[in-house]
PDB file of C-alpha atoms in Angstrom:
ATOM      1  CA  MET A   1      -5.894  -9.412 -18.474  1.00 82.00           C
ATOM      2  CA  LEU A   2      -2.571  -7.585 -18.262  1.00 91.00           C
ATOM      3  CA  ARG A   3      -2.589  -4.351 -20.288  1.00 93.00           C
ATOM      4  CA  ILE A   4       0.690  -2.775 -21.478  1.00 97.00           C
ATOM      5  CA  ALA A   5       1.153   0.587 -23.232  1.00 97.00           C
ATOM      6  CA  ILE A   6       4.317   1.541 -25.117  1.00 98.00           C
ATOM      7  CA  CYS A   7       4.855   5.189 -26.100  1.00 97.00           C
ATOM      8  CA  ASP A   8       7.788   6.155 -28.332  1.00 96.00           C
ATOM      9  CA  ASP A   9       7.925   8.505 -31.323  1.00 94.00           C
ATOM     10  CA  GLN A  10      10.505   6.311 -33.093  1.00 94.00           C
ATOM     11  CA  PRO A  11       8.876   3.458 -35.068  1.00 95.00           C
ATOM     12  CA  ARG A  12      11.923   1.209 -34.872  1.00 95.00           C
ATOM     13  CA  GLU A  13      12.106   1.593 -31.078  1.00 95.00           C
ATOM     14  CA  LEU A  14       8.420   0.686 -30.789  1.00 96.00           C
ATOM     15  CA  GLU A  15       9.074  -2.370 -32.902  1.00 96.00           C
ATOM     16  CA  ILE A  16      12.049  -3.528 -30.792  1.00 97.00           C
ATOM     17  CA  ILE A  17      10.224  -3.121 -27.468  1.00 97.00           C
ATOM     18  CA  ASN A  18       7.182  -4.875 -28.877  1.00 97.00           C
ATOM     19  CA  GLU A  19       9.326  -7.802 -30.027  1.00 97.00           C
ATOM     20  CA  TYR A  20      11.015  -8.107 -26.617  1.00 97.00           C
ATOM     21  CA  ILE A  21       7.722  -7.986 -24.711  1.00 97.00           C
ATOM     22  CA  THR A  22       6.124 -10.522 -27.059  1.00 97.00           C
ATOM     23  CA  GLU A  23       9.066 -12.873 -26.445  1.00 96.00           C
ATOM     24  CA  TYR A  24       8.732 -12.335 -22.668  1.00 95.00           C
ATOM     25  CA  LEU A  25       5.000 -13.069 -22.730  1.00 94.00           C
ATOM     26  CA  ASP A  26       5.493 -16.204 -24.847  1.00 94.00           C
ATOM     27  CA  THR A  27       8.318 -17.478 -22.622  1.00 91.00           C
ATOM     28  CA  ASN A  28       6.265 -16.965 -19.464  1.00 89.00           C
ATOM     29  CA  THR A  29       2.961 -18.128 -20.994  1.00 87.00           C
ATOM     30  CA  LEU A  30       1.239 -14.843 -20.220  1.00 88.00           C
ATOM     31  CA  GLU A  31      -1.642 -13.197 -22.032  1.00 88.00           C
ATOM     32  CA  ALA A  32      -1.625  -9.410 -22.413  1.00 92.00           C
ATOM     33  CA  GLU A  33      -3.188  -6.632 -24.409  1.00 94.00           C
ATOM     34  CA  MET A  34      -0.386  -4.502 -25.807  1.00 96.00           C
ATOM     35  CA  LYS A  35      -0.905  -1.093 -27.431  1.00 96.00           C
ATOM     36  CA  GLU A  36       1.652   1.094 -29.199  1.00 97.00           C
ATOM     37  CA  PHE A  37       1.469   4.899 -29.243  1.00 97.00           C
ATOM     38  CA  SER A  38       3.688   7.140 -31.380  1.00 94.00           C
ATOM     39  CA  HIS A  39       2.626  10.355 -29.616  1.00 93.00           C
ATOM     40  CA  PRO A  40       1.922  11.135 -25.947  1.00 94.00           C
ATOM     41  CA  ASP A  41      -1.413  12.796 -26.790  1.00 93.00           C
ATOM     42  CA  LYS A  42      -2.695   9.555 -28.295  1.00 94.00           C
ATOM     43  CA  LEU A  43      -1.848   7.661 -25.130  1.00 95.00           C
ATOM     44  CA  LEU A  44      -3.501  10.273 -22.900  1.00 90.00           C
ATOM     45  CA  THR A  45      -6.637  10.066 -25.055  1.00 90.00           C
ATOM     46  CA  ALA A  46      -6.663   6.277 -24.773  1.00 91.00           C
ATOM     47  CA  ILE A  47      -6.341   6.417 -20.975  1.00 88.00           C
ATOM     48  CA  ASP A  48      -9.668   8.284 -20.837  1.00 77.00           C
ATOM     49  CA  ALA A  49     -11.342   5.076 -21.999  1.00 76.00           C
ATOM     50  CA  LYS A  50      -9.108   2.414 -20.481  1.00 79.00           C
ATOM     51  CA  SER A  51      -6.084   2.512 -18.182  1.00 86.00           C
ATOM     52  CA  PHE A  52      -3.088   0.197 -18.465  1.00 93.00           C
ATOM     53  CA  HIS A  53      -1.220  -1.786 -15.814  1.00 94.00           C
ATOM     54  CA  ILE A  54       2.246  -1.085 -17.278  1.00 96.00           C
ATOM     55  CA  TYR A  55       3.519   1.940 -19.239  1.00 97.00           C
ATOM     56  CA  ILE A  56       6.832   1.925 -21.102  1.00 97.00           C
ATOM     57  CA  LEU A  57       7.710   5.514 -22.003  1.00 96.00           C
ATOM     58  CA  ASP A  58      10.370   7.266 -23.996  1.00 95.00           C
ATOM     59  CA  ILE A  59      11.374  10.682 -22.596  1.00 94.00           C
ATOM     60  CA  VAL A  60      12.357  12.822 -25.589  1.00 91.00           C
ATOM     61  CA  MET A  61       9.131  13.142 -27.590  1.00 90.00           C
ATOM     62  CA  PRO A  62       7.404  15.996 -29.431  1.00 83.00           C
ATOM     63  CA  MET A  63       5.056  18.409 -27.646  1.00 83.00           C
ATOM     64  CA  VAL A  64       4.735  16.402 -24.409  1.00 85.00           C
ATOM     65  CA  SER A  65       7.885  14.890 -22.901  1.00 90.00           C
ATOM     66  CA  GLY A  66       7.916  11.466 -21.309  1.00 91.00           C
ATOM     67  CA  LEU A  67       8.541  13.199 -17.971  1.00 93.00           C
ATOM     68  CA  GLU A  68       5.312  15.189 -18.246  1.00 93.00           C
ATOM     69  CA  LEU A  69       3.471  12.150 -19.551  1.00 94.00           C
ATOM     70  CA  GLY A  70       4.624  10.027 -16.613  1.00 94.00           C
ATOM     71  CA  LYS A  71       3.518  12.632 -14.080  1.00 92.00           C
ATOM     72  CA  GLU A  72       0.104  12.870 -15.714  1.00 91.00           C
ATOM     73  CA  ILE A  73      -0.283   9.072 -15.697  1.00 92.00           C
ATOM     74  CA  ARG A  74       0.715   9.017 -12.035  1.00 88.00           C
ATOM     75  CA  ARG A  75      -1.820  11.753 -11.263  1.00 84.00           C
ATOM     76  CA  LEU A  76      -4.572   9.693 -12.885  1.00 82.00           C
ATOM     77  CA  ASP A  77      -3.511   6.301 -11.540  1.00 84.00           C
ATOM     78  CA  ARG A  78      -1.349   5.905  -8.429  1.00 80.00           C
ATOM     79  CA  GLU A  79      -0.957   2.171  -9.066  1.00 83.00           C
ATOM     80  CA  ALA A  80       0.323   2.281 -12.631  1.00 90.00           C
ATOM     81  CA  GLN A  81       3.723   0.669 -13.169  1.00 95.00           C
ATOM     82  CA  ILE A  82       5.857   3.091 -15.178  1.00 96.00           C
ATOM     83  CA  ILE A  83       9.089   2.122 -16.957  1.00 97.00           C
ATOM     84  CA  TYR A  84      11.212   4.721 -18.729  1.00 96.00           C
ATOM     85  CA  ALA A  85      13.231   3.617 -21.765  1.00 93.00           C
ATOM     86  CA  THR A  86      15.379   6.386 -23.221  1.00 91.00           C
ATOM     87  CA  THR A  87      18.695   7.332 -24.767  1.00 91.00           C
ATOM     88  CA  GLU A  88      19.045  10.207 -22.261  1.00 86.00           C
ATOM     89  CA  PRO A  89      20.543   9.203 -18.881  1.00 88.00           C
ATOM     90  CA  GLN A  90      20.613  12.806 -17.609  1.00 89.00           C
ATOM     91  CA  PHE A  91      16.838  12.811 -16.960  1.00 88.00           C
ATOM     92  CA  ALA A  92      16.942   9.949 -14.464  1.00 84.00           C
ATOM     93  CA  LEU A  93      16.578  12.125 -11.368  1.00 85.00           C
ATOM     94  CA  GLN A  94      13.701  14.156 -12.833  1.00 87.00           C
ATOM     95  CA  ALA A  95      11.971  10.955 -13.915  1.00 86.00           C
ATOM     96  CA  TYR A  96      11.494   9.839 -10.333  1.00 83.00           C
ATOM     97  CA  ALA A  97       8.759  12.462  -9.870  1.00 85.00           C
ATOM     98  CA  ALA A  98       6.514   9.848 -11.508  1.00 88.00           C
ATOM     99  CA  SER A  99       7.797   7.057  -9.234  1.00 89.00           C
ATOM    100  CA  PRO A 100       8.876   4.760 -12.103  1.00 93.00           C
ATOM    101  CA  ILE A 101       9.750   1.172 -11.368  1.00 93.00           C
ATOM    102  CA  ASN A 102      12.891   1.420 -13.498  1.00 94.00           C
ATOM    103  CA  TYR A 103      14.848   3.680 -15.873  1.00 95.00           C
ATOM    104  CA  LEU A 104      16.319   1.794 -18.834  1.00 95.00           C
ATOM    105  CA  ILE A 105      18.939   3.241 -21.164  1.00 94.00           C
ATOM    106  CA  LYS A 106      18.695   2.474 -24.891  1.00 95.00           C
ATOM    107  CA  PRO A 107      19.731   0.330 -26.578  1.00 95.00           C
ATOM    108  CA  ILE A 108      17.696  -1.723 -24.117  1.00 95.00           C
ATOM    109  CA  GLU A 109      19.241  -4.874 -22.762  1.00 96.00           C
ATOM    110  CA  LYS A 110      16.635  -7.566 -23.234  1.00 96.00           C
ATOM    111  CA  GLN A 111      17.289  -9.289 -19.902  1.00 96.00           C
ATOM    112  CA  ARG A 112      17.064  -6.000 -17.991  1.00 96.00           C
ATOM    113  CA  LEU A 113      13.696  -5.357 -19.610  1.00 97.00           C
ATOM    114  CA  PHE A 114      12.592  -8.907 -18.771  1.00 96.00           C
ATOM    115  CA  ASP A 115      13.618  -8.495 -15.130  1.00 95.00           C
ATOM    116  CA  THR A 116      11.826  -5.139 -14.966  1.00 96.00           C
ATOM    117  CA  LEU A 117       8.660  -6.612 -16.467  1.00 96.00           C
ATOM    118  CA  THR A 118       8.715  -9.415 -13.892  1.00 93.00           C
ATOM    119  CA  LEU A 119       8.902  -6.867 -11.079  1.00 93.00           C
ATOM    120  CA  ALA A 120       6.201  -4.652 -12.627  1.00 93.00           C
ATOM    121  CA  ILE A 121       3.792  -7.557 -13.106  1.00 92.00           C
ATOM    122  CA  SER A 122       4.337  -8.659  -9.484  1.00 87.00           C
ATOM    123  CA  LYS A 123       3.221  -5.190  -8.362  1.00 84.00           C
ATOM    124  CA  ALA A 124       0.377  -4.697 -10.822  1.00 84.00           C
ATOM    125  CA  ASP A 125      -3.194  -5.093  -9.640  1.00 73.00           C
ATOM    126  CA  LEU A 126      -4.549  -7.724 -12.043  1.00 69.00           C
ATOM    127  CA  ALA A 127      -7.727  -8.476 -10.145  1.00 63.00           C
ATOM    128  CA  GLU A 128     -10.836  -8.846 -12.292  1.00 59.00           C
ATOM    129  CA  GLU A 129     -12.393  -5.457 -12.986  1.00 71.00           C
ATOM    130  CA  GLN A 130     -15.142  -4.883 -10.439  1.00 85.00           C
ATOM    131  CA  THR A 131     -18.344  -3.010 -11.225  1.00 90.00           C
ATOM    132  CA  PHE A 132     -21.255  -1.444  -9.370  1.00 94.00           C
ATOM    133  CA  ALA A 133     -24.830  -1.211 -10.628  1.00 92.00           C
ATOM    134  CA  VAL A 134     -26.436   2.199 -10.192  1.00 95.00           C
ATOM    135  CA  LYS A 135     -30.195   2.552 -10.602  1.00 94.00           C
ATOM    136  CA  THR A 136     -30.846   6.006 -12.007  1.00 94.00           C
ATOM    137  CA  ALA A 137     -34.190   7.697 -12.677  1.00 92.00           C
ATOM    138  CA  ASP A 138     -34.438   6.205 -16.168  1.00 90.00           C
ATOM    139  CA  SER A 139     -31.930   3.366 -16.485  1.00 90.00           C
ATOM    140  CA  LEU A 140     -29.461   0.948 -14.868  1.00 91.00           C
ATOM    141  CA  ARG A 141     -25.820   2.045 -15.168  1.00 92.00           C
ATOM    142  CA  ILE A 142     -22.965  -0.435 -14.727  1.00 91.00           C
ATOM    143  CA  ILE A 143     -19.923   1.531 -13.532  1.00 93.00           C
ATOM    144  CA  LYS A 144     -16.369   0.238 -13.181  1.00 89.00           C
ATOM    145  CA  LEU A 145     -15.062   0.860  -9.678  1.00 92.00           C
ATOM    146  CA  SER A 146     -11.784   2.113 -11.118  1.00 88.00           C
ATOM    147  CA  ASP A 147     -13.722   4.852 -12.928  1.00 90.00           C
ATOM    148  CA  ILE A 148     -15.215   6.233  -9.709  1.00 95.00           C
ATOM    149  CA  VAL A 149     -13.466   9.258  -8.188  1.00 95.00           C
ATOM    150  CA  CYS A 150     -15.859   9.575  -5.264  1.00 98.00           C
ATOM    151  CA  CYS A 151     -19.445   8.990  -4.145  1.00 98.00           C
ATOM    152  CA  GLU A 152     -21.461  11.691  -2.425  1.00 98.00           C
ATOM    153  CA  TYR A 153     -24.719  11.225  -0.524  1.00 98.00           C
ATOM    154  CA  ARG A 154     -27.068  14.161  -1.027  1.00 97.00           C
ATOM    155  CA  SER A 155     -30.856  14.514  -0.638  1.00 95.00           C
ATOM    156  CA  HIS A 156     -31.432  10.754  -0.276  1.00 96.00           C
ATOM    157  CA  ALA A 157     -29.546   9.957  -3.483  1.00 98.00           C
ATOM    158  CA  VAL A 158     -25.902   9.254  -4.398  1.00 98.00           C
ATOM    159  CA  ILE A 159     -23.813  11.210  -6.890  1.00 98.00           C
ATOM    160  CA  PHE A 160     -21.005   9.226  -8.549  1.00 98.00           C
ATOM    161  CA  SER A 161     -18.178  11.448  -9.849  1.00 97.00           C
ATOM    162  CA  LEU A 162     -16.290   9.635 -12.608  1.00 94.00           C
ATOM    163  CA  THR A 163     -12.777  10.040 -13.993  1.00 90.00           C
ATOM    164  CA  ASN A 164     -14.114  11.346 -17.339  1.00 89.00           C
ATOM    165  CA  GLY A 165     -15.819  14.243 -15.546  1.00 92.00           C
ATOM    166  CA  GLU A 166     -19.315  12.758 -15.748  1.00 94.00           C
ATOM    167  CA  GLU A 167     -21.621  12.676 -12.718  1.00 96.00           C
ATOM    168  CA  VAL A 168     -24.162   9.876 -12.358  1.00 97.00           C
ATOM    169  CA  LEU A 169     -27.108  10.445 -10.011  1.00 98.00           C
ATOM    170  CA  SER A 170     -28.800   7.434  -8.442  1.00 97.00           C
ATOM    171  CA  ARG A 171     -32.491   7.364  -7.837  1.00 96.00           C
ATOM    172  CA  THR A 172     -33.693   7.863  -4.239  1.00 96.00           C
ATOM    173  CA  ILE A 173     -32.257   5.184  -1.941  1.00 96.00           C
ATOM    174  CA  ARG A 174     -34.109   3.700   1.033  1.00 93.00           C
ATOM    175  CA  GLU A 175     -31.104   2.431   3.009  1.00 95.00           C
ATOM    176  CA  ASN A 176     -28.500   4.638   4.641  1.00 95.00           C
ATOM    177  CA  PHE A 177     -25.413   5.684   2.680  1.00 97.00           C
ATOM    178  CA  SER A 178     -23.029   3.254   4.427  1.00 96.00           C
ATOM    179  CA  GLU A 179     -25.282   0.288   3.645  1.00 96.00           C
ATOM    180  CA  TYR A 180     -25.753   1.399   0.036  1.00 97.00           C
ATOM    181  CA  SER A 181     -22.020   1.810  -0.550  1.00 97.00           C
ATOM    182  CA  SER A 182     -20.950  -1.346   1.348  1.00 96.00           C
ATOM    183  CA  PRO A 183     -20.257  -3.358  -1.861  1.00 94.00           C
ATOM    184  CA  ILE A 184     -17.898  -0.566  -2.981  1.00 96.00           C
ATOM    185  CA  LEU A 185     -16.228  -0.338   0.435  1.00 96.00           C
ATOM    186  CA  LYS A 186     -15.297  -4.020   0.242  1.00 92.00           C
ATOM    187  CA  ASP A 187     -12.717  -2.950  -2.349  1.00 91.00           C
ATOM    188  CA  ARG A 188      -9.536  -1.883  -0.521  1.00 89.00           C
ATOM    189  CA  HIS A 189      -9.169   1.165  -2.756  1.00 92.00           C
ATOM    190  CA  PHE A 190     -12.236   2.845  -1.279  1.00 96.00           C
ATOM    191  CA  LEU A 191     -12.618   4.620   2.038  1.00 97.00           C
ATOM    192  CA  GLN A 192     -15.546   6.362   3.711  1.00 98.00           C
ATOM    193  CA  CYS A 193     -14.009   9.532   5.128  1.00 98.00           C
ATOM    194  CA  HIS A 194     -17.234  11.328   6.029  1.00 97.00           C
ATOM    195  CA  THR A 195     -20.902  10.499   6.652  1.00 97.00           C
ATOM    196  CA  SER A 196     -21.671  11.645   3.114  1.00 98.00           C
ATOM    197  CA  PHE A 197     -18.531  10.741   1.145  1.00 98.00           C
ATOM    198  CA  VAL A 198     -16.640   7.686  -0.087  1.00 98.00           C
ATOM    199  CA  VAL A 199     -13.370   8.296  -1.958  1.00 98.00           C
ATOM    200  CA  ASN A 200     -11.306   6.206  -4.356  1.00 96.00           C
ATOM    201  CA  LEU A 201      -7.775   6.272  -2.886  1.00 94.00           C
ATOM    202  CA  ARG A 202      -6.332   5.748  -6.362  1.00 90.00           C
ATOM    203  CA  ARG A 203      -7.657   9.204  -7.301  1.00 92.00           C
ATOM    204  CA  VAL A 204      -6.244  11.140  -4.362  1.00 94.00           C
ATOM    205  CA  GLU A 205      -3.849  13.954  -5.269  1.00 92.00           C
ATOM    206  CA  ARG A 206      -3.476  15.617  -1.878  1.00 94.00           C
ATOM    207  CA  PHE A 207      -4.213  14.614   1.716  1.00 96.00           C
ATOM    208  CA  ALA A 208      -4.798  17.217   4.432  1.00 96.00           C
ATOM    209  CA  LYS A 209      -6.115  17.043   7.991  1.00 94.00           C
ATOM    210  CA  ASP A 210      -9.597  18.125   6.958  1.00 97.00           C
ATOM    211  CA  SER A 211      -9.892  16.980   3.324  1.00 97.00           C
ATOM    212  CA  PHE A 212      -8.801  14.943   0.332  1.00 97.00           C
ATOM    213  CA  THR A 213      -8.142  16.679  -2.985  1.00 97.00           C
ATOM    214  CA  LEU A 214      -9.024  14.292  -5.803  1.00 95.00           C
ATOM    215  CA  CYS A 215      -8.097  14.234  -9.507  1.00 90.00           C
ATOM    216  CA  GLY A 216      -9.976  16.969 -11.288  1.00 87.00           C
ATOM    217  CA  GLY A 217      -9.591  19.249  -8.276  1.00 92.00           C
ATOM    218  CA  LYS A 218     -12.614  18.009  -6.315  1.00 94.00           C
ATOM    219  CA  ILE A 219     -12.224  18.518  -2.556  1.00 97.00           C
ATOM    220  CA  VAL A 220     -13.856  16.022  -0.205  1.00 98.00           C
ATOM    221  CA  PRO A 221     -14.128  16.704   3.540  1.00 98.00           C
ATOM    222  CA  ILE A 222     -12.793  14.375   6.227  1.00 98.00           C
ATOM    223  CA  ALA A 223     -14.923  14.146   9.361  1.00 97.00           C
ATOM    224  CA  ALA A 224     -12.910  15.403  12.354  1.00 96.00           C
ATOM    225  CA  LYS A 225     -13.759  12.370  14.502  1.00 95.00           C
ATOM    226  CA  GLN A 226     -12.707  10.018  11.707  1.00 96.00           C
ATOM    227  CA  TYR A 227      -9.398  11.719  10.913  1.00 97.00           C
ATOM    228  CA  PRO A 228      -7.098   9.341  12.894  1.00 96.00           C
ATOM    229  CA  ALA A 229      -8.690   6.247  11.299  1.00 96.00           C
ATOM    230  CA  VAL A 230      -8.738   7.831   7.828  1.00 97.00           C
ATOM    231  CA  ARG A 231      -5.083   8.909   8.155  1.00 96.00           C
ATOM    232  CA  ASP A 232      -3.966   5.419   9.246  1.00 96.00           C
ATOM    233  CA  THR A 233      -5.940   3.703   6.495  1.00 95.00           C
ATOM    234  CA  TYR A 234      -4.578   6.023   3.811  1.00 95.00           C
ATOM    235  CA  MET A 235      -0.977   5.699   5.023  1.00 94.00           C
ATOM    236  CA  ASP A 236      -1.311   1.917   5.117  1.00 91.00           C
ATOM    237  CA  TYR A 237      -2.600   2.030   1.550  1.00 89.00           C
ATOM    238  CA  LEU A 238       0.355   4.137   0.379  1.00 86.00           C
ATOM    239  CA  MET A 239       2.887   1.911   2.130  1.00 83.00           C
ATOM    240  CA  ALA A 240       1.323  -1.233   0.641  1.00 74.00           C
ATOM    241  CA  LYS A 241       1.672   0.232  -2.848  1.00 65.00           C
ATOM    242  CA  GLY A 242       5.180   1.562  -2.218  1.00 57.00           C
ATOM    243  CA  VAL A 243       4.161   5.154  -3.052  1.00 48.00           C
ATOM    244  CA  GLN A 244       6.251   7.883  -1.499  1.00 41.00           C
ATOM    245  CA  ARG A 245       4.548  11.160  -0.580  1.00 39.00           C
TER     246      ARG A 245
END
């Protein structure tokens, strides 16, 4: 289901945007989960548990500006569709650091918002949330693929690094790492860049000739012989998502 987050410290603005989006969803017979946030910190806390497909952000807010909020969302999720809605046109150039899909000036024109939502939804990845079952020493963990930062093969087991900072250790596996991780690698967001590592391309912050730097600062090596293929795959991924580096 489509998930939309609205963040604005002005209650009336939240109400207006909510009304417009509700009308858009009703007109287009779409179902969506819509959440309102009156403070950036509340939205960032919510993202730890569940990400959103579309974010509509004000810019001038207390403590954390919409510009900083957008950059943090983009760091955590390269595929999020970000829309700025603000009274301040002078921040437009700075806003593009978060690669927003549009920059709307308040009072928002309803049709402009509708057109922007149509574009954002067309770019959003609405595929059913995929999961992977990990047998640990004492239980069976069901992990969302979107929560995986990377997988590391070590001492005949696999360590799953998650977006919340947790590490899940599988029990000893009999097959080789490539075979074990093959269900994950069927998802286009994942890439095996080394004999012992699979990375989630959505969590990449920096790409170098010998490594990926992932969210949280984790550095994953790229095998020298695999570099050309890894580079081409990653660049194809970025171009497909329209992300500029």
